[in-house]
Each structure stands twice: as structure tokens, then as C-alpha cells.
Tab-separated table of C-alpha atoms in Angstrom:
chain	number	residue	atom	x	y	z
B	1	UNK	CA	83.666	-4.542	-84.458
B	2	UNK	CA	82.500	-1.287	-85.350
B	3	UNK	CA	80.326	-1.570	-88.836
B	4	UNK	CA	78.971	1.372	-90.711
B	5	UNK	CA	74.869	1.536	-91.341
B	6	UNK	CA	74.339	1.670	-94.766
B	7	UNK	CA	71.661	4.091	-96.460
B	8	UNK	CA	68.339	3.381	-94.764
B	9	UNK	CA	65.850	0.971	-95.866
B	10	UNK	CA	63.075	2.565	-97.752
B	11	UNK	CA	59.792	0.952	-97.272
B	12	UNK	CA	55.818	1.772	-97.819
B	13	UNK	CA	52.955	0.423	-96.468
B	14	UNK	CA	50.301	-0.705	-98.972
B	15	UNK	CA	47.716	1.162	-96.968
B	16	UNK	CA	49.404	4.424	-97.302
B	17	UNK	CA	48.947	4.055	-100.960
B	18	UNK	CA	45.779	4.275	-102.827
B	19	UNK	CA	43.942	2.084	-105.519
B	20	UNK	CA	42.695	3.722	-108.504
B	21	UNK	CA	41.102	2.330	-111.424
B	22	UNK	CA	41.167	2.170	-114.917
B	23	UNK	CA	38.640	0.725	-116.229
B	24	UNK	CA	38.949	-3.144	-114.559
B	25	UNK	CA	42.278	-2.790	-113.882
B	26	UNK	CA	43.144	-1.599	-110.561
B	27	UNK	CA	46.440	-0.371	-109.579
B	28	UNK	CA	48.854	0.735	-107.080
B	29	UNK	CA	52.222	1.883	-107.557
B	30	UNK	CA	54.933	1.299	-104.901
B	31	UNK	CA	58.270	1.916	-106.624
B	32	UNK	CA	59.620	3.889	-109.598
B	33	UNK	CA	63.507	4.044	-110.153
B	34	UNK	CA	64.954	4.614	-113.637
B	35	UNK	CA	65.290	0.732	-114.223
B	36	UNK	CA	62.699	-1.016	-111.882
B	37	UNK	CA	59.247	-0.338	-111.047
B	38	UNK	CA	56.673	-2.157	-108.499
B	39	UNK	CA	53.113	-1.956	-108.843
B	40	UNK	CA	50.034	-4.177	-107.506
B	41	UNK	CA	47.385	-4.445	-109.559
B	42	UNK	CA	43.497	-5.729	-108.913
B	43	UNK	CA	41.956	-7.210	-112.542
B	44	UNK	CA	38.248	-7.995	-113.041
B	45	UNK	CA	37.794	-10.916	-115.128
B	46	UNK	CA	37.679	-11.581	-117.833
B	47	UNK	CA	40.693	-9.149	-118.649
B	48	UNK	CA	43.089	-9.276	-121.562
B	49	UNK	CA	46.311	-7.292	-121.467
B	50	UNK	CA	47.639	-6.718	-125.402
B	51	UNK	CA	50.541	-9.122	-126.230
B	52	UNK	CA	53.730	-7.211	-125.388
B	53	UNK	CA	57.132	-7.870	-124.586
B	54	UNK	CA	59.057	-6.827	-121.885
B	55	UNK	CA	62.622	-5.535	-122.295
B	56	UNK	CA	63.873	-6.894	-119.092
B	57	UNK	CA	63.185	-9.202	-116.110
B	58	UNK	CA	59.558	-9.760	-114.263
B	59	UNK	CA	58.636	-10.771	-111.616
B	60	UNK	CA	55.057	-11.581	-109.707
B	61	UNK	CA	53.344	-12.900	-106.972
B	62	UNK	CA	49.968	-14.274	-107.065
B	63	UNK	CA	47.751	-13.125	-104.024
B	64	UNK	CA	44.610	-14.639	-105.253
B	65	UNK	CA	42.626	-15.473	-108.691
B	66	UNK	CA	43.720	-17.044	-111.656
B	67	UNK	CA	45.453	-15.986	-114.579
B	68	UNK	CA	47.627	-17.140	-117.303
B	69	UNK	CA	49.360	-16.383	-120.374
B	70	UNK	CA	47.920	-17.421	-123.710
B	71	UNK	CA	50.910	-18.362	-125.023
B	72	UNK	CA	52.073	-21.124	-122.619
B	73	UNK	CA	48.761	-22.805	-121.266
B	74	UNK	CA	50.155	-23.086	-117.653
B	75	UNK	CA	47.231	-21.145	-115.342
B	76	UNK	CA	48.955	-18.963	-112.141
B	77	UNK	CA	46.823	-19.338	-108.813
B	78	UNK	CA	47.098	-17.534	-105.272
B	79	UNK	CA	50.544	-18.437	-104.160
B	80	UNK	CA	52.073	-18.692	-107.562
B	81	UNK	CA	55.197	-16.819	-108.173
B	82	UNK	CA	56.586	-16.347	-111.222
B	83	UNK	CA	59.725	-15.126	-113.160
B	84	UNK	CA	59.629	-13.717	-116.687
B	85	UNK	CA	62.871	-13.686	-118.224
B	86	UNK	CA	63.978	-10.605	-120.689
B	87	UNK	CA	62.783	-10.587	-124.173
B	88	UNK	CA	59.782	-12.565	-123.154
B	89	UNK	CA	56.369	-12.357	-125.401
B	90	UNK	CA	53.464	-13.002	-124.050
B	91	UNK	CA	49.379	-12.355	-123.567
B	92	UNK	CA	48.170	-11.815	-120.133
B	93	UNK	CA	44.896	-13.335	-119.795
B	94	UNK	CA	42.266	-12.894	-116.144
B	95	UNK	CA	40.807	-15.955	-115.695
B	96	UNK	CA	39.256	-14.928	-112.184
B	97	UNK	CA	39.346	-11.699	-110.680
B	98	UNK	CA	42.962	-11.027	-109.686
B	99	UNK	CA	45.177	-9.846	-107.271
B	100	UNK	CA	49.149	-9.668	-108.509
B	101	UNK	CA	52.383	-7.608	-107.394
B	102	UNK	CA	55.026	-6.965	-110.364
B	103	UNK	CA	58.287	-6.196	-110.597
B	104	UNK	CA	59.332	-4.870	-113.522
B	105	UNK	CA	62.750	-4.569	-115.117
B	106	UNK	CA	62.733	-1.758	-117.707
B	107	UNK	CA	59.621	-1.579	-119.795
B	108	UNK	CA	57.456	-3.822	-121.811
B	109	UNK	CA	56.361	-2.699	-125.420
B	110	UNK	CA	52.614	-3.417	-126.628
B	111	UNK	CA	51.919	-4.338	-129.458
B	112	UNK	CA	48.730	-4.398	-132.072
B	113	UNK	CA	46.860	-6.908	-133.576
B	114	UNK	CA	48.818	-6.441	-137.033
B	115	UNK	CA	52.075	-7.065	-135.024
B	116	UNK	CA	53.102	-3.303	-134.673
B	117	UNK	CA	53.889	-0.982	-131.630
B	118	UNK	CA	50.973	0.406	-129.943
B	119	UNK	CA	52.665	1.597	-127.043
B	120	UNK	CA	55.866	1.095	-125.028
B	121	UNK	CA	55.146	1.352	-121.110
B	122	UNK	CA	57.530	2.103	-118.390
B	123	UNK	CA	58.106	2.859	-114.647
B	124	UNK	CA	57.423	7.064	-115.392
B	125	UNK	CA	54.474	6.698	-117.612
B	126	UNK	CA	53.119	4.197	-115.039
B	127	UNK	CA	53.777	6.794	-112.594
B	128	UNK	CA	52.026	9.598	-114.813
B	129	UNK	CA	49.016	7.440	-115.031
B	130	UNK	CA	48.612	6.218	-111.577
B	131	UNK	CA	48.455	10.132	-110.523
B	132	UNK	CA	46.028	11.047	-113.697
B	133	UNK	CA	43.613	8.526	-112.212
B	134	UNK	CA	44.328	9.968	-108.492
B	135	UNK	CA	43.110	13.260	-109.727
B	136	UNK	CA	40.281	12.340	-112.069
B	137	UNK	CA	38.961	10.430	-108.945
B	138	UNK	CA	39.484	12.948	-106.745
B	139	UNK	CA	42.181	11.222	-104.361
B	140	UNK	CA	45.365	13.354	-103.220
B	141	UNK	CA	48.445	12.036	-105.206
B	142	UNK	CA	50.381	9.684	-102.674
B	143	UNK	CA	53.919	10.719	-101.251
B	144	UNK	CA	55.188	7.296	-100.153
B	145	UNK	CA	55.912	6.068	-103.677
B	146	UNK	CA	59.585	5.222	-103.378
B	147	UNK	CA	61.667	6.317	-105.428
């Protein structure tokens, strides 16, 4: 049988990629298409992400901490994965200090505490950020983000 190889696998190794930080969020971007984007991020606790909704699927992987979302009382622990279908509202809340991969479908839109939009977020102007902190802290931008 004589099968044809697909396009190749794209891959990057965590190490190859550097953390920045904002504040206590840290992150690290590993993929940025036009629909889905990838990033890992470290959160000192206590941290509190502004209720926002996402406009399509997450989801995440727990390495370690605790976290949760104020909305559903359920607390996420190293080894917890979870699945956040579209349309979904919620407040992220650190609990412990934090380690968590997402995958994000489309973009999630923040909003205030009057109920309004504050911001809407996506794979690009995660992108944009990740390399503003690379520069303000002096780190070369990585080239192993896939794309």
C-alpha cells in the first residue's frame, strides 16, 4: 500500500518559548490560528479574571493549584480537565497559585462591573501582548509560536 504523508506535524517545545508576565499572570503562547489559540498561563493567587464570555469552545488542563469559577462552586485541582462549552459566562477565580493550558475557540469578551464590554480578547491580540511583554522585559520575541 503506498499512502501519501500528509502536511507535517507542527509542534513546539515549551522550553523554546518564554514566560512573561503581566502583572501575576504569567503567560506563554503556543498557538495562534485565525480560530484557535493555545496559551499556558502561571496565576499568583489570589487572582480574579473579569467575568467574560467566550464565543466558542475551551478547553484546559490543570497542572497544579486550584481554581474555580464563581459562578458554579465546583474548585479545578492539578489533573483536572475541563471543557467550556460556547456561549459560556463565567468568573475565573485563583484559589492557589496556578498552572493551566487553554485552548481557546474564537475569543472571549470581558465585561465590566455595570454589565458592559470592557474588552473582547482573541488569539492576535493575545499574540500582540505576549510580544509587548517580551520586549518591555527585554526577551527576544519567540519564533516557534505555531501558527
Amino acid at each position: 500500500m503506498n499512502e501519501t504523508i500528509g502536511p507535517l506535524v507542527g509542534f513546539v517545545h515549551a522550553d523554546d518559548l518564554p514566560w512573561v508576565n503581566a502583572g501575576p499572570v504569567g503567560l506563554q503562547v503556543l498557538r495562534v490560528s485565525p480560530d484557535t489559540w493555545v496559551v499556558r498561563n502561571r496565576f499568583k493567587a489570589p487572582f480574579q479574571l473579569p467575568r467574560h464570555k467566550h464565543t466558542g469552545s475551551v478547553h484546559a488542563y490543570t497542572f497544579s493549584g486550584r481554581w474555580r469559577y464563581a459562578e458554579y462552586g465546583i474548585d479545578y485541582v492539578a489533573g483536572t480537565f475541563i471543557h467550556e462549552p460556547p456561549g459560556s459566562v463565567h468568573t475565573l477565580m485563583i484559589e492557589e497559585d496556578s498552572d493551566i493550558l487553554f485552548i481557546i475557540e474564537g475569543a472571549f469578551i470581558e465585561y465590566d462591573a455595570d454589565g458592559a464590554i470592557s474588552s473582547v480578547v482573541d488569539g492576535e491580540s493575545t499574540l500582540n501582548a505576549y510580544f509587548a511583554l517580551c520586549d518591555a522585559a527585554g526577551v527576544p520575541r519567540p519564533e516557534g509560536i505555531l501558527r
